[in-house]
Short mmCIF file of C-alpha atoms (C1' of nucleotides) in Angstrom, two decimals:
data_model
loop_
_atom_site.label_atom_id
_atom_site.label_comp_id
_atom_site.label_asym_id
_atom_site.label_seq_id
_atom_site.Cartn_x
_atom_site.Cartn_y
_atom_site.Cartn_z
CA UNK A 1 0.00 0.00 0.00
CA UNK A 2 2.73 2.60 0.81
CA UNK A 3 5.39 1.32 -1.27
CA UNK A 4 5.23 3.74 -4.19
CA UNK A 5 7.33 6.28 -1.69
CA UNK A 6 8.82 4.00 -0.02
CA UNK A 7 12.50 4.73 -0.94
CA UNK A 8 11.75 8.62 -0.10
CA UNK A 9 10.61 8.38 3.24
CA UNK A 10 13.52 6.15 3.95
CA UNK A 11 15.87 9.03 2.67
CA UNK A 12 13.47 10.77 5.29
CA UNK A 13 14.63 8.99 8.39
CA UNK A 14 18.33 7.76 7.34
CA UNK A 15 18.58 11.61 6.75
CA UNK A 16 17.17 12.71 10.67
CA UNK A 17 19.13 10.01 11.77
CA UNK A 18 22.23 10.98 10.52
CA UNK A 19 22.06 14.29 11.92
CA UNK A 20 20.94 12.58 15.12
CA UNK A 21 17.92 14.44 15.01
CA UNK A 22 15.02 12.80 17.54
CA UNK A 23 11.55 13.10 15.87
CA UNK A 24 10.58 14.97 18.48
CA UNK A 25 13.15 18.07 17.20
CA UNK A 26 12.43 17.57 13.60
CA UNK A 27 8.98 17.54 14.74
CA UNK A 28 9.54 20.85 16.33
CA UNK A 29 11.39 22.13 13.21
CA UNK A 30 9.35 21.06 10.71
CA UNK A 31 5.74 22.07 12.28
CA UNK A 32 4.66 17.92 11.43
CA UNK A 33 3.52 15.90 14.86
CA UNK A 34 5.85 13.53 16.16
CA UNK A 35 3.59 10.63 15.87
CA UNK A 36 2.93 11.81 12.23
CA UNK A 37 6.72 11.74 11.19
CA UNK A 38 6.99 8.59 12.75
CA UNK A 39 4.09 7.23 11.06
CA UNK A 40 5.72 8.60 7.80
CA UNK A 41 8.96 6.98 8.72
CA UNK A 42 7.67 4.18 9.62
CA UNK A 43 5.48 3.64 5.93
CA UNK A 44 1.99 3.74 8.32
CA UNK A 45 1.03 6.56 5.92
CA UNK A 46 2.05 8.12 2.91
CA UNK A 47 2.44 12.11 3.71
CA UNK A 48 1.36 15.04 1.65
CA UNK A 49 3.14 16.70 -1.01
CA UNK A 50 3.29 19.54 1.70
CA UNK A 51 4.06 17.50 4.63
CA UNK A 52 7.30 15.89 2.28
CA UNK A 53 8.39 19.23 1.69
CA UNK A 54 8.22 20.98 5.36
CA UNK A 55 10.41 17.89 6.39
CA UNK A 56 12.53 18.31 4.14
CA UNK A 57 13.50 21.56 4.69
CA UNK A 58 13.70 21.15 7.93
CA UNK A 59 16.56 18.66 6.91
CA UNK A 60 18.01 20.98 4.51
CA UNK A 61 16.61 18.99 1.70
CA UNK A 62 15.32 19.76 -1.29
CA UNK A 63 13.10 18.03 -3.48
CA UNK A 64 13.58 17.46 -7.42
CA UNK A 65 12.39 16.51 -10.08
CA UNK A 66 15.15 14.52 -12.55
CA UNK A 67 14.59 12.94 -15.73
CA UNK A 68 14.83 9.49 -15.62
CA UNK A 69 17.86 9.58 -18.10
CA UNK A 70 20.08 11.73 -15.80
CA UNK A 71 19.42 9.44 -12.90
CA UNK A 72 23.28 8.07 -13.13
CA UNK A 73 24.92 11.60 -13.21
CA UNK A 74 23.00 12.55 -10.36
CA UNK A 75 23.74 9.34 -8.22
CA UNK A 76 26.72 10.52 -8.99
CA UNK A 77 26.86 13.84 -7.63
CA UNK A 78 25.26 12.80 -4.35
CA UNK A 79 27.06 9.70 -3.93
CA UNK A 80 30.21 11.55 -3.75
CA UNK A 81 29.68 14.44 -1.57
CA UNK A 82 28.27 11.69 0.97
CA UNK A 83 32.38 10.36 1.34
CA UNK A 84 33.01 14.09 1.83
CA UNK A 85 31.00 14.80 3.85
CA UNK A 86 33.01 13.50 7.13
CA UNK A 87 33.20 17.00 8.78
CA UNK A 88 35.22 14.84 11.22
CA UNK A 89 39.44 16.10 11.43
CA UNK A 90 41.67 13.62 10.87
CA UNK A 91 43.48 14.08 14.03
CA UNK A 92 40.18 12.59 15.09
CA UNK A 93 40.27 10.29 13.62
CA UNK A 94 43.58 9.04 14.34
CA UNK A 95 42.95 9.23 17.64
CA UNK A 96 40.43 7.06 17.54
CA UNK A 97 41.99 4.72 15.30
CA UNK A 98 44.56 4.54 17.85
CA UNK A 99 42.34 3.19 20.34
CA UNK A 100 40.69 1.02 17.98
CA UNK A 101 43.97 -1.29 17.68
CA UNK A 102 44.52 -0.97 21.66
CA UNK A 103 41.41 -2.45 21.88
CA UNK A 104 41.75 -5.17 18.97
CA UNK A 105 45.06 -6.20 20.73
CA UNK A 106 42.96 -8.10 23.24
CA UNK A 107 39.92 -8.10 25.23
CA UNK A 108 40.87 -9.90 28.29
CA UNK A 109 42.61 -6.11 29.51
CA UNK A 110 38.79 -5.72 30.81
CA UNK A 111 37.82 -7.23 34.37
CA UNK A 112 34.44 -6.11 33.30
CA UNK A 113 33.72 -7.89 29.83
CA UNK A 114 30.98 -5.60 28.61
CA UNK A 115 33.39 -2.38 29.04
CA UNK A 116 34.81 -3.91 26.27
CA UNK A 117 31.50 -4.11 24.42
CA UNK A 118 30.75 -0.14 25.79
CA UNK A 119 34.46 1.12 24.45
CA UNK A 120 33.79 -0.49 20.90
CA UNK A 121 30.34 1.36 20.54
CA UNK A 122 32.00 4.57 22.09
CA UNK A 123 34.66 4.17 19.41
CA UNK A 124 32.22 3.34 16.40
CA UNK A 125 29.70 6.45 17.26
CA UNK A 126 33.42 8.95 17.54
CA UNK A 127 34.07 7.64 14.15
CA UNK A 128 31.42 9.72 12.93
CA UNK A 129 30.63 12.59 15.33
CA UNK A 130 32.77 15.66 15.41
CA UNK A 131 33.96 16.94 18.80
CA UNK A 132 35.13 20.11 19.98
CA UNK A 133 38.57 21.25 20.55
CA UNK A 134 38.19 20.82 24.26
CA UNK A 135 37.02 17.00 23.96
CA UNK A 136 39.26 16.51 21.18
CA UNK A 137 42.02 17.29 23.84
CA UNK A 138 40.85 15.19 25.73
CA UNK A 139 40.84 12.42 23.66
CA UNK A 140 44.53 13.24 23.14
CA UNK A 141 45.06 12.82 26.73
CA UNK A 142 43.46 9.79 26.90
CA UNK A 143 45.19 8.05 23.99
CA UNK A 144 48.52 9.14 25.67
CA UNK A 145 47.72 6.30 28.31
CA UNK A 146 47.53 3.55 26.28
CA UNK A 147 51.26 4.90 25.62
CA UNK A 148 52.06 4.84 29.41
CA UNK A 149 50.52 1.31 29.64
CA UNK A 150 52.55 -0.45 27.26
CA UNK A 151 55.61 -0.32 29.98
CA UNK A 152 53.31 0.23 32.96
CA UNK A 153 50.12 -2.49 32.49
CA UNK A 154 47.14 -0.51 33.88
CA UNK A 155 45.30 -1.22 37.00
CA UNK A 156 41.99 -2.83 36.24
CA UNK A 157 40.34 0.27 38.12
CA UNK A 158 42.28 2.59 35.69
CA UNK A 159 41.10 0.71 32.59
CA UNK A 160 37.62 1.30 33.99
CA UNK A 161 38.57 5.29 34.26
CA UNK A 162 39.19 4.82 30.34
CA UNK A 163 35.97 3.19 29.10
CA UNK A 164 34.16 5.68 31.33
CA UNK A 165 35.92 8.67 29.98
CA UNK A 166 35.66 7.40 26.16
CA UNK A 167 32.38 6.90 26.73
CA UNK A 168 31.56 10.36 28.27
CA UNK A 169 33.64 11.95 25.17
CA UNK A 170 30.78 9.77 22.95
CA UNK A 171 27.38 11.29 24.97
CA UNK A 172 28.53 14.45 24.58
CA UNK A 173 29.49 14.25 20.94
CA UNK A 174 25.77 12.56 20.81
CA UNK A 175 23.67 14.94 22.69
CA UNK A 176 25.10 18.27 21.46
CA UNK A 177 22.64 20.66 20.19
CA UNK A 178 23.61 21.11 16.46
CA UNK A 179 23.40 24.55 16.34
CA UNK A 180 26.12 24.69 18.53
CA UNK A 181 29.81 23.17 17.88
CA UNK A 182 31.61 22.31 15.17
CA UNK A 183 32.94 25.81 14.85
CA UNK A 184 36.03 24.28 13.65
CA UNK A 185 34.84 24.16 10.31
CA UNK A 186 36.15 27.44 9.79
CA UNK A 187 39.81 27.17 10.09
CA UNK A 188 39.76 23.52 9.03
CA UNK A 189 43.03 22.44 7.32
CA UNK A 190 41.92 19.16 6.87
CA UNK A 191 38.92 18.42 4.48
CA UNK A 192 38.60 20.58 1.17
CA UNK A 193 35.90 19.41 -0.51
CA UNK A 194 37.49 19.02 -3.39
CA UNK A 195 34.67 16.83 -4.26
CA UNK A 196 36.28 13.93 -5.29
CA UNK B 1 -1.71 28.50 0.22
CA UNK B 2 -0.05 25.92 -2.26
CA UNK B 3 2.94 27.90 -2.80
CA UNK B 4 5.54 25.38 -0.94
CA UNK B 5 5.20 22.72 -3.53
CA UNK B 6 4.57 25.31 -6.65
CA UNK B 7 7.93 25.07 -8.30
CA UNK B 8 7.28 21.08 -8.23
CA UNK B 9 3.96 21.18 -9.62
CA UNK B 10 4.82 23.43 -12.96
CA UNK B 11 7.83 21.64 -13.25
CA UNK B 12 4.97 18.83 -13.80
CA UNK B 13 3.02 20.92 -16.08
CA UNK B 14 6.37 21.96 -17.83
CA UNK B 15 7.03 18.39 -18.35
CA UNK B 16 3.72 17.23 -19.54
CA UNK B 17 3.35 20.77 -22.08
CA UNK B 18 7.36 19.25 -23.29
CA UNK B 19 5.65 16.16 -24.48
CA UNK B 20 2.71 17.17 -25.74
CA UNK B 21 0.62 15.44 -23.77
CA UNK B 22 -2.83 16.02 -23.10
CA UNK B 23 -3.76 16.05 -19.31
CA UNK B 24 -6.43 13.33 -20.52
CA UNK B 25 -3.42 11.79 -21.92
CA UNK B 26 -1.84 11.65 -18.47
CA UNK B 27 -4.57 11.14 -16.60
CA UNK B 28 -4.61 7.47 -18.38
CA UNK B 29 -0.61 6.89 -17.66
CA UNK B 30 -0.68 7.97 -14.25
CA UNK B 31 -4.22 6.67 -13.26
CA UNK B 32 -5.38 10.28 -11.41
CA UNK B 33 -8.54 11.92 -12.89
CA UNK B 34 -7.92 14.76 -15.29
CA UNK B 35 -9.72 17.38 -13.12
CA UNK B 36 -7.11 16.23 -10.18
CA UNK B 37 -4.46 16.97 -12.60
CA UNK B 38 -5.59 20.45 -13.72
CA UNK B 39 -6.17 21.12 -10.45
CA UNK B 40 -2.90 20.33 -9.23
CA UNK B 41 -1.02 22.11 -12.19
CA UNK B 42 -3.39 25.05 -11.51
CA UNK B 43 -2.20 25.00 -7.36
CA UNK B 44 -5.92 24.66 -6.52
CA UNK B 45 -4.76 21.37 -4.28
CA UNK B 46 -1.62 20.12 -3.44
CA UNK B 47 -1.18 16.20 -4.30
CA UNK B 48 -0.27 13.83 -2.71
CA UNK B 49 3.21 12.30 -2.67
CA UNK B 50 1.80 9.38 -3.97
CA UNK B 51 0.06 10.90 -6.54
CA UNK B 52 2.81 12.95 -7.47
CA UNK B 53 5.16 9.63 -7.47
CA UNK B 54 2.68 8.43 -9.88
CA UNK B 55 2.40 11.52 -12.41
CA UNK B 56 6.14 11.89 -12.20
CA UNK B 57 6.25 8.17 -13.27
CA UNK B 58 4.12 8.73 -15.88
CA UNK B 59 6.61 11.65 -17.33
CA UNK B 60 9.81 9.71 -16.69
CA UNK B 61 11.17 11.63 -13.65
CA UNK B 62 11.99 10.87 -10.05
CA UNK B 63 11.78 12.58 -7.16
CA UNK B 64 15.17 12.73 -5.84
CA UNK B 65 15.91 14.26 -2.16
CA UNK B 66 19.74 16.23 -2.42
CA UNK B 67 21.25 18.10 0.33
CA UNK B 68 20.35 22.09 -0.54
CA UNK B 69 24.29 22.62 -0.86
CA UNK B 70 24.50 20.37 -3.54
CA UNK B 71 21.52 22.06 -5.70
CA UNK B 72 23.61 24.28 -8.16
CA UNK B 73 26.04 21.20 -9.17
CA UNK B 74 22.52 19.24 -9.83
CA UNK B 75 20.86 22.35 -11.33
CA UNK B 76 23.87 22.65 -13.31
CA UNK B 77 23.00 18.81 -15.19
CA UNK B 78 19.49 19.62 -15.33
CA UNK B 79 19.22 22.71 -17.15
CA UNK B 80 22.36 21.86 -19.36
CA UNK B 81 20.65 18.87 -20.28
CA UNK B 82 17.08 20.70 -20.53
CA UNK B 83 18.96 22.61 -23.95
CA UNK B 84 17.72 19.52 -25.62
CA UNK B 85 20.99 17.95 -24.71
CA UNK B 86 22.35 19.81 -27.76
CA UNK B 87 24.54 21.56 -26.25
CA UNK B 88 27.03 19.29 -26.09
CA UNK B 89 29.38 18.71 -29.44
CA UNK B 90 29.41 15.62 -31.17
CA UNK B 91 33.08 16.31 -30.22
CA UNK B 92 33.04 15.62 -26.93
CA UNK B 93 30.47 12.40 -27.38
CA UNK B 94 33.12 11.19 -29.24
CA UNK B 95 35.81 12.18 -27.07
CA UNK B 96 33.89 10.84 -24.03
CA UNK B 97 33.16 7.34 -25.77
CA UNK B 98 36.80 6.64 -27.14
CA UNK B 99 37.69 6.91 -22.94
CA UNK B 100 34.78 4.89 -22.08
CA UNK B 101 35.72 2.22 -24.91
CA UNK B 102 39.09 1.94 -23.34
CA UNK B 103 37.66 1.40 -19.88
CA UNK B 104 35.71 -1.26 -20.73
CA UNK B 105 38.60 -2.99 -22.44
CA UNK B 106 39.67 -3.62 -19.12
CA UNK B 107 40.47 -3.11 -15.94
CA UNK B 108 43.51 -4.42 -14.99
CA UNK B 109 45.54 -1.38 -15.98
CA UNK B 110 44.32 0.68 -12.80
CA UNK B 111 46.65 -0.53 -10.27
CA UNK B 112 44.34 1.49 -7.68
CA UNK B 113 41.11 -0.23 -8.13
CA UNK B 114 39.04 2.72 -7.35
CA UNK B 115 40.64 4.41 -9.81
CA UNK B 116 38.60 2.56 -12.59
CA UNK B 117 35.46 3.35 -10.41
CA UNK B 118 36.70 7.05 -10.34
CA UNK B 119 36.90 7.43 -14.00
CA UNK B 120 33.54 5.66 -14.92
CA UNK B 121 32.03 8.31 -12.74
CA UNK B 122 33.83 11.04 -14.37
CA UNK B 123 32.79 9.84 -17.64
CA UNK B 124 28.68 9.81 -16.29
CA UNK B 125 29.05 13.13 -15.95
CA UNK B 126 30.85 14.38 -18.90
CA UNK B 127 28.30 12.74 -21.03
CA UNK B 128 25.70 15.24 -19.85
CA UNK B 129 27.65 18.46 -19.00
CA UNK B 130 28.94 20.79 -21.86
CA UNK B 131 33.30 22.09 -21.91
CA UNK B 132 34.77 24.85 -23.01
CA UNK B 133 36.50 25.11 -25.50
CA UNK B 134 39.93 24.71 -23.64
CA UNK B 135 38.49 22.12 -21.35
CA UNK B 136 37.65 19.98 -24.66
CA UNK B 137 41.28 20.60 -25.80
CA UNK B 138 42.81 19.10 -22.75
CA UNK B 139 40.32 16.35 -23.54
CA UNK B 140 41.42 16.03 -26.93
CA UNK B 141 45.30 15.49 -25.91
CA UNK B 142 43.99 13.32 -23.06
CA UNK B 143 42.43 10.94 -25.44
CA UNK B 144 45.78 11.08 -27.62
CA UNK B 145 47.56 9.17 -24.48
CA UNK B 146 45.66 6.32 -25.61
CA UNK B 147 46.40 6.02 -28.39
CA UNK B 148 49.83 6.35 -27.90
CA UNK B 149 49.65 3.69 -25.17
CA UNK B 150 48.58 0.94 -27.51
CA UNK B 151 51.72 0.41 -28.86
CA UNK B 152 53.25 1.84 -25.74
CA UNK B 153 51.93 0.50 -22.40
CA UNK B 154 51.55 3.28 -19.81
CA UNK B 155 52.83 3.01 -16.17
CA UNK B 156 50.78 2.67 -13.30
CA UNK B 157 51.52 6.48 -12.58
CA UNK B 158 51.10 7.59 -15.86
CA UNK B 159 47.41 5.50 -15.99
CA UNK B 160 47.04 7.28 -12.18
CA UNK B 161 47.71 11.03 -14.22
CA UNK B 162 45.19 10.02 -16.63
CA UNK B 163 42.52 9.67 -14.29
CA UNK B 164 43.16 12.63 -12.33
CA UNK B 165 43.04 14.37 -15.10
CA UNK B 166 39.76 13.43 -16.51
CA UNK B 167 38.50 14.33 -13.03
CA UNK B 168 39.62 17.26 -12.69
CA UNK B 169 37.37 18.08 -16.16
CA UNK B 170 34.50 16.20 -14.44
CA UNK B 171 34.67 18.96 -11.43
CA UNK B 172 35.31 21.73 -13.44
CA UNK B 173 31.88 20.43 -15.40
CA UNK B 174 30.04 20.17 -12.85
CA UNK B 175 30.91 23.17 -10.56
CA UNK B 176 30.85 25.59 -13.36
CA UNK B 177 28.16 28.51 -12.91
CA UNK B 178 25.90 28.49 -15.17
CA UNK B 179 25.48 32.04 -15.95
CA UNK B 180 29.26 31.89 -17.67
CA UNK B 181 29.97 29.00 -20.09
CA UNK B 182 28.86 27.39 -23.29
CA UNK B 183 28.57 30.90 -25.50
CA UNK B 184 29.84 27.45 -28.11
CA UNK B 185 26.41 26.60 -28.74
CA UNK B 186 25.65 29.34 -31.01
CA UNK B 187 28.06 29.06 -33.37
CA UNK B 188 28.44 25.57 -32.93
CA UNK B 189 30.28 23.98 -36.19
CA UNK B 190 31.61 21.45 -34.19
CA UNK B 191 33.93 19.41 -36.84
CA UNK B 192 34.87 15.90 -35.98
CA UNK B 193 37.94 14.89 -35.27
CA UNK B 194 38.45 11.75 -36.77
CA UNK B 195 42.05 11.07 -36.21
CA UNK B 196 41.58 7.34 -35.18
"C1'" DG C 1 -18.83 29.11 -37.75
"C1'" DT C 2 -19.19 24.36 -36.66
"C1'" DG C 3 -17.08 20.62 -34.50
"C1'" DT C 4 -13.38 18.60 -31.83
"C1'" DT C 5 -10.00 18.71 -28.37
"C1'" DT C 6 -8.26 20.50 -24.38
"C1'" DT C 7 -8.48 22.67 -19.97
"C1'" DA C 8 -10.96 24.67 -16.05
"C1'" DT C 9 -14.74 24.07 -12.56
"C1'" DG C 10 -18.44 22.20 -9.70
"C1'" DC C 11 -20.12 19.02 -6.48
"C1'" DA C 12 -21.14 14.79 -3.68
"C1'" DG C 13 -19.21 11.20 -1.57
"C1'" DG C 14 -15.61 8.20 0.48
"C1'" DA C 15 -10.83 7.78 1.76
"C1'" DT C 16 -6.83 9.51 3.78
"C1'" DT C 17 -4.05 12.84 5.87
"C1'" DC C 18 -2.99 15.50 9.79
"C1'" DT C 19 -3.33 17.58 14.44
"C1'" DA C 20 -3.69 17.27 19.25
"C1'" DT C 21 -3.16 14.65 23.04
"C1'" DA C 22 -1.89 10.56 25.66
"C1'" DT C 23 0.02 6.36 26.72
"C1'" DC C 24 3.55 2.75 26.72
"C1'" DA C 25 7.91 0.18 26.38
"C1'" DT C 26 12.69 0.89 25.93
"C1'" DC C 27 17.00 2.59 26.45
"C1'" DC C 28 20.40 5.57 28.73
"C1'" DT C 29 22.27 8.36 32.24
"C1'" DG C 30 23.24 9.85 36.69
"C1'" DC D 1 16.68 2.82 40.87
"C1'" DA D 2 14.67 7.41 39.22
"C1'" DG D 3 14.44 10.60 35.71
"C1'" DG D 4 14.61 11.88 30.93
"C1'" DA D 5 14.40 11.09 26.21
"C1'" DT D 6 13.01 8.37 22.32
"C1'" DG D 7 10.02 5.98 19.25
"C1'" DA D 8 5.69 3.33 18.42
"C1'" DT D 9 0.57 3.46 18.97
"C1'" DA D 10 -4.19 4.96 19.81
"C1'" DT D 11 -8.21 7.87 19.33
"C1'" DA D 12 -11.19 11.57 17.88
"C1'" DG D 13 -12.10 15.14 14.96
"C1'" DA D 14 -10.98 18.64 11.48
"C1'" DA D 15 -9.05 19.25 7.01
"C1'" DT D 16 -7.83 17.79 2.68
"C1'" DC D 17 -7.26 14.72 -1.01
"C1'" DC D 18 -9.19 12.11 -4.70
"C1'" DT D 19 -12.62 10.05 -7.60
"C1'" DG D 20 -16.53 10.10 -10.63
"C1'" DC D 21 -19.25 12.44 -13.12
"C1'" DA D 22 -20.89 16.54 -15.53
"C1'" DT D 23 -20.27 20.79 -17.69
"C1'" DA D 24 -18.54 25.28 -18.82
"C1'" DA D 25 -14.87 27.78 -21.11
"C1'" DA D 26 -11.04 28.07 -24.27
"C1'" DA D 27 -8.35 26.79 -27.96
"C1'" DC D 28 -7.77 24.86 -32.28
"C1'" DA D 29 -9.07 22.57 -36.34
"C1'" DC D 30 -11.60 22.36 -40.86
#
DNA sequence: GTGTTTTATGCAGGATTCTATATCATCCTG
DNA sequence: CAGGATGATATAGAATCCTGCATAAAACAC
């Protein structure tokens, strides 16, 4: 019954979601009820031509209409500026990357087996969310540990003080308020989008 | 009252008017009632996504959803290919298609896999978007390194060049403004180069 | 000008969207 | 565990879409 726009309302939520959006604040941006956008989301309903369009913007979306034939070029376009689109630095990454291979090198550093399950979501949600200089600093600090522990083994009450501190480096990244942050956009060195 | 979804609904009108079609016509492909179609056209309602999935259908479009800072490199394909996709020279279709003849010979020349990937994309585009006259130059010589490397097998750096290269057209293509460019298609004599 | 085609309107309904408000289960954090 | 946030559902009613005719108004032919 609602499969005909199917494939657009999923663009709909993957969209919210990657800006870690809750309905409830896209519901507030957009004007649409919560229960309606998730509803939408969920294919309950097909929206209105209106509704689409409120969301959308409220996504900084735009709707188009393409002729079949130029369907390619356009994949195209959007496929790449999604690889791009990491507004994350690469010192950030490398951080994390660093603790990424501490924790490959072996689980059994954890007295508590699900900190190692906590530390590997922590890591896989900083993969993607940008933080601020301050927490970025932080993460610095922390990686310098796993330095310090490869002559000095950690306690397993300081490998606890790790998880915990990863992980409160990953709620705030999660919870920010977008309009907020990210200022470091401005003076980035590292991404260009040279659009390749 | 229907003036958020106006520029989509005489886009439809455009579209239908393009083809000569009758909104009777229409009303058969896309299975809405003719007076739900006028009325639509006319702003009087705004559809449905559903039904606008379904006239859209019935014109050969799609409704794609593209982040708003990505609209002028998409407006940029759809209004270059709008000029009755004239306005590119048989030049450059021929230019394009030699490249895209020696991709598909194979491609176990890139020694970066994504390379190959890289260039196929280039090529999407620079089917659709017009070059200047110094952009179809560089083209022109590009194209010349192929020829030369059938007798002459390039290296893995010089195959690396090549597709840098043809990228670096691709993004010139599709970031161009579209206020400057193509003043070719007036005088258009575009001769053929037939070299091969 | 007559006849045909196309588009614009009108109206009665049934169907669906959409809002407003609540509730509930779940997950996460402190 | 308590508190807060998130997403899925429910219900009732107002608003709107959409169909199915039917018909007026243009527009275009011959």
């Amino acid at each position: 019954m609602a499969y005909k726009t199917e494939h657009i309302t999923q663009q709909i939520r993957a969209a919210r979601e990657a800006r870690n959006m809750s309905q409830r604040e896209l519901s507030a941006r957009s004007g649409l009820t919560q229960s309606h956008i998730s509803q939408i989301e969920r294919g309950t309903m097909e929206p209105g031509l209106a509704s689409l369009v409120d969301v959308a913007r409220a996504l900084d979306l735009e709707i188009v209409l393409a002729p079949r034939k130029l369907m390619p070029a356009i994949g195209n376009i959007l496929a790449n500026a999604s690889l791009t689109s990491n507004s994350l630095t690469s010192q950030q990454r490398h951080l994390v990357g660093r603790i990424d291979r501490w924790l490959a090198e072996g689980r059994d550093r954890f007295a508590v087996a699900s900190d190692a399950d906590s530390l590997k979501d922590s890591l896989a949600l900083l993969r993607h969310l940008p933080l601020t200089a301050d927490e970025l600093e932080t993460l610095h600090d922390l990686t310098m540990r796993l330095q310090r522990w490869k002559s000095d083994p950690p306690s397993p009450k300081e490998v606890r003080d790790f998880v915990h501190a990863v992980r409160a480096l990953r709620n705030a990244a999660v919870h920010r308020d977008r309009d907020d942050a990210i200022p470091r956009s401005a003076y980035a060195l590292d991404e260009e989008d040279d659009d390749a």
